[in-house]
PDB file of C-alpha atoms in Angstrom:
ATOM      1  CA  UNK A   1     106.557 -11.410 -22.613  1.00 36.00           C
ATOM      2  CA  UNK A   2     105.606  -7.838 -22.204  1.00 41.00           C
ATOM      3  CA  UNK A   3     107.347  -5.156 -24.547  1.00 43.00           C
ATOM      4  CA  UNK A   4     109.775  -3.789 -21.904  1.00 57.00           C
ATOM      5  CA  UNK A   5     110.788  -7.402 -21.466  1.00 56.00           C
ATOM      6  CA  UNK A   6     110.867  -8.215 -25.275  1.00 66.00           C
ATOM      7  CA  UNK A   7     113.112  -5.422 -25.953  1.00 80.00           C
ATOM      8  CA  UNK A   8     115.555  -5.661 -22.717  1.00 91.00           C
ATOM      9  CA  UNK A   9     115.985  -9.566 -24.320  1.00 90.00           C
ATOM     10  CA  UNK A  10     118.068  -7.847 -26.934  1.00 89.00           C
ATOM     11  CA  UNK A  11     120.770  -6.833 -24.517  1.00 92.00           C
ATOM     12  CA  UNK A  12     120.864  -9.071 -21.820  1.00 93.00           C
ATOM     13  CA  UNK A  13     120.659 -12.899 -21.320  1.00 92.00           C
ATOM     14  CA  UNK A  14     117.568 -14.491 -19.560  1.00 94.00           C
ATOM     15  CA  UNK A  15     119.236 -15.953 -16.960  1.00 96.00           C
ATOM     16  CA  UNK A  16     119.845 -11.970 -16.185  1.00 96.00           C
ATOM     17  CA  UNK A  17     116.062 -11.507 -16.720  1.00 96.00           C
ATOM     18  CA  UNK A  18     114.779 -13.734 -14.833  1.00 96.00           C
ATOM     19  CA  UNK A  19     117.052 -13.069 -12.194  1.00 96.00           C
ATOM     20  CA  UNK A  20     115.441  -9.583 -11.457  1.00 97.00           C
ATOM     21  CA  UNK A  21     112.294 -11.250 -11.153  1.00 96.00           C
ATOM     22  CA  UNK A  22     113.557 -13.756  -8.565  1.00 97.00           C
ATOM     23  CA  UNK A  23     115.233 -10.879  -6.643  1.00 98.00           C
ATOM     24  CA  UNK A  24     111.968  -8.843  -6.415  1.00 97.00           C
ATOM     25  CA  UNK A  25     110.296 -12.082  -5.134  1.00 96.00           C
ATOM     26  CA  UNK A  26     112.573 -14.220  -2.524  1.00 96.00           C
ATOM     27  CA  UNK A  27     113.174 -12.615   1.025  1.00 94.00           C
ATOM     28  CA  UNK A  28     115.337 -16.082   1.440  1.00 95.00           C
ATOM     29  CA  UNK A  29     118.080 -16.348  -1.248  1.00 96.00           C
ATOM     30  CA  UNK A  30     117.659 -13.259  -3.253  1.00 97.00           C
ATOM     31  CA  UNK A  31     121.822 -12.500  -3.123  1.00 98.00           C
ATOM     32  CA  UNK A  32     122.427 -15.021  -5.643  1.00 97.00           C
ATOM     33  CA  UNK A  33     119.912 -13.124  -8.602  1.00 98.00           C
ATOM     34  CA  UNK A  34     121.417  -9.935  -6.873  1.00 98.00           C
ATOM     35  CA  UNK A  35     124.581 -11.066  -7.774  1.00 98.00           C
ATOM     36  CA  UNK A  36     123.516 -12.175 -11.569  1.00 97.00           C
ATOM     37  CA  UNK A  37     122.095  -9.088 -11.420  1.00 97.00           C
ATOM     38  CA  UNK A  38     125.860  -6.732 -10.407  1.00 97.00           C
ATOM     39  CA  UNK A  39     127.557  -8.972 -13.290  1.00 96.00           C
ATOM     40  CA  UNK A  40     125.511  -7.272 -16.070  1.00 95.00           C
ATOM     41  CA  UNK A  41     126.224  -4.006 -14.524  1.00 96.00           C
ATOM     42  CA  UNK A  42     129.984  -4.863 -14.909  1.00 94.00           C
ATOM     43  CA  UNK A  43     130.908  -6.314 -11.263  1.00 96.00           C
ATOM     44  CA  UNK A  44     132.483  -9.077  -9.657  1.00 92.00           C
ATOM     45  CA  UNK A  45     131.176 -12.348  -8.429  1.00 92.00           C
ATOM     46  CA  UNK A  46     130.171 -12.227  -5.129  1.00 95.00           C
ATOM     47  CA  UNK A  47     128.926  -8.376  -5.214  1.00 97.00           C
ATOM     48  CA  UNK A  48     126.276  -9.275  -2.356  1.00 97.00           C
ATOM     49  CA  UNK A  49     129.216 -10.284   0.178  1.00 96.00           C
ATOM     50  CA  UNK A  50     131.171  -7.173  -0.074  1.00 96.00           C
ATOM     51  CA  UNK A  51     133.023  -6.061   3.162  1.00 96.00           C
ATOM     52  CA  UNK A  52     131.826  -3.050   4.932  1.00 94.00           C
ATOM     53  CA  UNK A  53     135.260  -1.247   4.090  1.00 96.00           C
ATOM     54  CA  UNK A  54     134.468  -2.131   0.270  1.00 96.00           C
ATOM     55  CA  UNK A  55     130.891  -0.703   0.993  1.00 96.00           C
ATOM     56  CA  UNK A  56     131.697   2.507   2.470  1.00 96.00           C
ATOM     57  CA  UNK A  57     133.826   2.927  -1.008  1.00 97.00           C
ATOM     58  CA  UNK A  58     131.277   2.346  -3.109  1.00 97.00           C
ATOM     59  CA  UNK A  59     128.991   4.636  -1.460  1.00 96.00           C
ATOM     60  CA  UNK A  60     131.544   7.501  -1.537  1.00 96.00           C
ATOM     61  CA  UNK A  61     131.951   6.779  -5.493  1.00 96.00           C
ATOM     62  CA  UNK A  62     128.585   7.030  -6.139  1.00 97.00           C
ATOM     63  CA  UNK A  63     128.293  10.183  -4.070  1.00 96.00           C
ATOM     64  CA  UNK A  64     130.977  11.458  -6.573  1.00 95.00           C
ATOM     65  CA  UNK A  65     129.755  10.617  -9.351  1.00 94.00           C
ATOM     66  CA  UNK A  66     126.449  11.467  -8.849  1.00 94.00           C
ATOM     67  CA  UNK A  67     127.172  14.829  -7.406  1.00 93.00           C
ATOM     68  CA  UNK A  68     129.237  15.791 -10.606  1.00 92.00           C
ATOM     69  CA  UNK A  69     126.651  14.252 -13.063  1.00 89.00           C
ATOM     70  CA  UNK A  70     124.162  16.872 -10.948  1.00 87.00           C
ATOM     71  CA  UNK A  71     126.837  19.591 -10.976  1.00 85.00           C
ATOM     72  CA  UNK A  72     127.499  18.977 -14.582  1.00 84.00           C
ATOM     73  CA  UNK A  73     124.282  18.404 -16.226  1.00 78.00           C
ATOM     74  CA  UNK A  74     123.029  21.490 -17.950  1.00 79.00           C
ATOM     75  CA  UNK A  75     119.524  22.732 -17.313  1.00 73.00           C
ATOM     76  CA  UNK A  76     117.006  25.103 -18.340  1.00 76.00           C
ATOM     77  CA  UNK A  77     117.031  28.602 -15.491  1.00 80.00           C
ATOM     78  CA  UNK A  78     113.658  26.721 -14.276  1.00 75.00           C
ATOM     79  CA  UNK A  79     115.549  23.527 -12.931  1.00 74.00           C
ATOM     80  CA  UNK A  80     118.394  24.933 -11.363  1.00 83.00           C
ATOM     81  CA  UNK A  81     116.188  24.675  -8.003  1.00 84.00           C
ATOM     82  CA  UNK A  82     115.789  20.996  -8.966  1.00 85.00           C
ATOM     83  CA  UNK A  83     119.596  20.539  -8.891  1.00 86.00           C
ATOM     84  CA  UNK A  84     120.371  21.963  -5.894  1.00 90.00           C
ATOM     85  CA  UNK A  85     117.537  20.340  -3.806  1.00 91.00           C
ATOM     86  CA  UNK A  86     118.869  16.972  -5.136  1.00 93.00           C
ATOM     87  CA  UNK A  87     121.869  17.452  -3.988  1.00 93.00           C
ATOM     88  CA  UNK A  88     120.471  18.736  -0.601  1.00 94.00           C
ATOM     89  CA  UNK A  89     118.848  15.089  -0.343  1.00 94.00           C
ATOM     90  CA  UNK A  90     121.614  13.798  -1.479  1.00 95.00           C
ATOM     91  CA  UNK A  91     123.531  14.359   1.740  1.00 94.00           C
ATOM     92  CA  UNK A  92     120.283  13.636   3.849  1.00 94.00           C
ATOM     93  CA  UNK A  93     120.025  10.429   1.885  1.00 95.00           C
ATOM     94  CA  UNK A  94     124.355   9.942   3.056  1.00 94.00           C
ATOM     95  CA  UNK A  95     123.466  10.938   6.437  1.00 94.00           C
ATOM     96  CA  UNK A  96     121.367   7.868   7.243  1.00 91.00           C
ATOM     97  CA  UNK A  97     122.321   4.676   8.170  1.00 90.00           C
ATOM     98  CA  UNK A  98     119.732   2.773   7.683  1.00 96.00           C
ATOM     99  CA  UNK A  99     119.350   1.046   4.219  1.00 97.00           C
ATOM    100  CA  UNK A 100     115.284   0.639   5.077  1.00 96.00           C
ATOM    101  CA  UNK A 101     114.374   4.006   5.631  1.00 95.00           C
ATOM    102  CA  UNK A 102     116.581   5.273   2.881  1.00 96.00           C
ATOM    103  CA  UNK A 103     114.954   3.162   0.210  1.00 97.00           C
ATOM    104  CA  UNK A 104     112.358   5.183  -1.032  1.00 96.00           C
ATOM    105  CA  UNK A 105     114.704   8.306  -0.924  1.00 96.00           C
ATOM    106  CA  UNK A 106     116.978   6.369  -2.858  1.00 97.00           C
ATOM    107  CA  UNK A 107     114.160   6.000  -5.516  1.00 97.00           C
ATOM    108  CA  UNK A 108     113.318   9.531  -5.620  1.00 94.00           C
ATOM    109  CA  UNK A 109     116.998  10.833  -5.417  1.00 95.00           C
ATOM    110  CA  UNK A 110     117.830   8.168  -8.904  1.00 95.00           C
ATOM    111  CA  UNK A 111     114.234   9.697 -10.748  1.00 92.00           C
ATOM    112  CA  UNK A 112     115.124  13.295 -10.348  1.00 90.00           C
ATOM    113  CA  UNK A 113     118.674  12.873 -11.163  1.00 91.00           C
ATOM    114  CA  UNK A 114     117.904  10.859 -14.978  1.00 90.00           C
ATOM    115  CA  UNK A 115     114.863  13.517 -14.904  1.00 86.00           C
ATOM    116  CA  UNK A 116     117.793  15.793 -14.794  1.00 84.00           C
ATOM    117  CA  UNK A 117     119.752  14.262 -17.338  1.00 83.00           C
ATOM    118  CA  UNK A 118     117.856  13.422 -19.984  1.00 81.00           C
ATOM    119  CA  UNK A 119     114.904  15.977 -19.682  1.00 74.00           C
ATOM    120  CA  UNK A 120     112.537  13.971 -19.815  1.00 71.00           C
ATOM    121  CA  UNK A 121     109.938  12.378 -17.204  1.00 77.00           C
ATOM    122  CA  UNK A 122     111.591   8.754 -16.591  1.00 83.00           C
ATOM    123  CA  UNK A 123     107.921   7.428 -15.795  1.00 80.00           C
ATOM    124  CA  UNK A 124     106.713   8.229 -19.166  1.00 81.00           C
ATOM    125  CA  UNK A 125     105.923   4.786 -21.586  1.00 73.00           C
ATOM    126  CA  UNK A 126     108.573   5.401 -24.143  1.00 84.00           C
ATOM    127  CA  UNK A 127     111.225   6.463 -21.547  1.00 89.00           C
ATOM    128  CA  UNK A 128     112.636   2.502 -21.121  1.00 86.00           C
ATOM    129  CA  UNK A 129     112.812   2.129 -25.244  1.00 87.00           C
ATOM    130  CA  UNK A 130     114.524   5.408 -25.250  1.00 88.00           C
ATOM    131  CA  UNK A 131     117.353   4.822 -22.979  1.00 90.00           C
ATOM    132  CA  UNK A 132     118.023   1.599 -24.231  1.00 90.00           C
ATOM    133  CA  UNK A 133     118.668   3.121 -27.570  1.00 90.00           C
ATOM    134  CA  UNK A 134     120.709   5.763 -27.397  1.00 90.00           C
ATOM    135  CA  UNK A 135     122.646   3.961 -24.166  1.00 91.00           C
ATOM    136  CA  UNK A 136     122.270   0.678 -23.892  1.00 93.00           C
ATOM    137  CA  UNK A 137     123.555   0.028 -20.439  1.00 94.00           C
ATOM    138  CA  UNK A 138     122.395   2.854 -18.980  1.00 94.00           C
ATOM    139  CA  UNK A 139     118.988   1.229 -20.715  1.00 93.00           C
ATOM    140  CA  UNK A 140     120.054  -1.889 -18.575  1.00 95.00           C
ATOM    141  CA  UNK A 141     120.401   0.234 -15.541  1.00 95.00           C
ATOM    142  CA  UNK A 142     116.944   2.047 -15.781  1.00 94.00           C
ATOM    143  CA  UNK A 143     114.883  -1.791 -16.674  1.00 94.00           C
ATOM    144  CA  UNK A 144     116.485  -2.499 -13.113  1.00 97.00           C
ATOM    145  CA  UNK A 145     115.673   0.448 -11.231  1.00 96.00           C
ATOM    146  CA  UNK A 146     112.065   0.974 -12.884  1.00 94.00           C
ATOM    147  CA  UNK A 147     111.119  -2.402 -11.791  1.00 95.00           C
ATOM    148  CA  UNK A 148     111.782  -1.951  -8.474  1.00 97.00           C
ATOM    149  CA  UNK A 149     108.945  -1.239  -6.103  1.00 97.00           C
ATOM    150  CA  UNK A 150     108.917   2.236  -5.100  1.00 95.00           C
ATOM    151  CA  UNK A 151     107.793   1.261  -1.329  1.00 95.00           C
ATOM    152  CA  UNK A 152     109.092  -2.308   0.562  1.00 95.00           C
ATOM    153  CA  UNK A 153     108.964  -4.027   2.943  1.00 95.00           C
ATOM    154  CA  UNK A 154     112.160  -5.891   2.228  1.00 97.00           C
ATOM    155  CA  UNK A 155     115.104  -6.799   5.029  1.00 97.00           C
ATOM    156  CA  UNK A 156     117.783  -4.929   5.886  1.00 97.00           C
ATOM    157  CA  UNK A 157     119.777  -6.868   3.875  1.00 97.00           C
ATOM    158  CA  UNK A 158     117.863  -6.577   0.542  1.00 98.00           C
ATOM    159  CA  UNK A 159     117.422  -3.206   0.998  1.00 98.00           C
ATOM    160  CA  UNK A 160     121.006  -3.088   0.817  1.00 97.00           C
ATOM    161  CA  UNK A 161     121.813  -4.873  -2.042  1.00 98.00           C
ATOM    162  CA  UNK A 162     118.870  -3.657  -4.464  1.00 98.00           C
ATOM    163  CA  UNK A 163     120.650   0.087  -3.682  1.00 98.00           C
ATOM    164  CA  UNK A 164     124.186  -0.819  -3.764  1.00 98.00           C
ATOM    165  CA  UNK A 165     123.306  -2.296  -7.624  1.00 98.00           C
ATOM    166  CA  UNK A 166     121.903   1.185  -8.564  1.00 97.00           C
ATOM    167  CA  UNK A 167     124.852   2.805  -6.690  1.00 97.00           C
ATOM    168  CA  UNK A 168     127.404   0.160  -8.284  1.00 98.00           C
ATOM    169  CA  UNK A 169     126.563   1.250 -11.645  1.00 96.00           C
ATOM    170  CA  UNK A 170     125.878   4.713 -11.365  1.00 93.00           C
ATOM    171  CA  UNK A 171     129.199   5.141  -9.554  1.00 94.00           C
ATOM    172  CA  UNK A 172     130.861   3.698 -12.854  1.00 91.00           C
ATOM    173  CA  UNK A 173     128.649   5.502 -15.090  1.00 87.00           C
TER     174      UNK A 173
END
């Protein structure tokens, strides 16, 4: 068990573990570890089968929410470029439709924000330990998004449903 795993086993179950794993892997049947997946972030059963209308809410939440975390998060005179180019790809990022070409920018658009936030490069080694201590689910939240791939190949679909888990919780952050 490496040390990112050991010390994520102290806040969530390993069915939720190992679900993450079998996401990253299946193309065929990933919704079902997707959906393990939504429940530690605090959602329903059945996340991956949301209606479109249900969708198109989400995604307007978590263009709230992350625009006022942005808006809201202090920064040194040096980053205030940083915020408003984020926000600038944040309404590129709205803009498109497509879930596969927006991947990647969805990646980028979640690193600078935490960057933003916590001041600190979320790539660094001790950047996972950190979170988890001083907030545990957002801890949860970055073990997810930092073991995504930052380039895919993935469906449509999956595409879909590994962002709308970032975007589920960071809309309820």
């Amino acid at each position: 068990m490496t040390k990112q795993a050991d010390e994520i086993s102290d806040f969530l179950d390993s069915k939720t573990i190992e679900s993450l794993g079998s996401f990253l892997e299946k193309e065929k049947g990933f919704e079902s570890f997707g959906d393990v997946i939504a429940i530690a972030f605090g959602a329903e059963k059945g996340f991956s089968k949301m209606k479109k209308d249900a969708v198109e809410k989400l995604v307007s939440s978590f263009k709230n929410n992350l625009t006022l975390l942005i808006q809201k998060t202090w920064v040194e005179k040096s980053d205030i470029a940083l915020k408003d180019q984020l926000l600038y790809q944040l309404n590129i990022f709205l803009s498109n439709d497509s879930w596969t070409d927006n991947y990647s920018l969805f990646l980028q658009l979640i690193n600078q924000a935490v960057f933003l936030m916590f001041g600190q490069k979320p790539d660094t080694p001790d950047f996972a330990e950190y979170t988890l201590r001083i907030d545990p689910e957002f801890g949860i939240f970055w073990w997810y998004i930092s073991n995504l791939p930052p380039k895919t190949e993935w469906s449509e679909e999956k595409c879909r449903l590994a962002m709308m888990l970032g975007m589920y919780f960071l809309a309820n952050y």
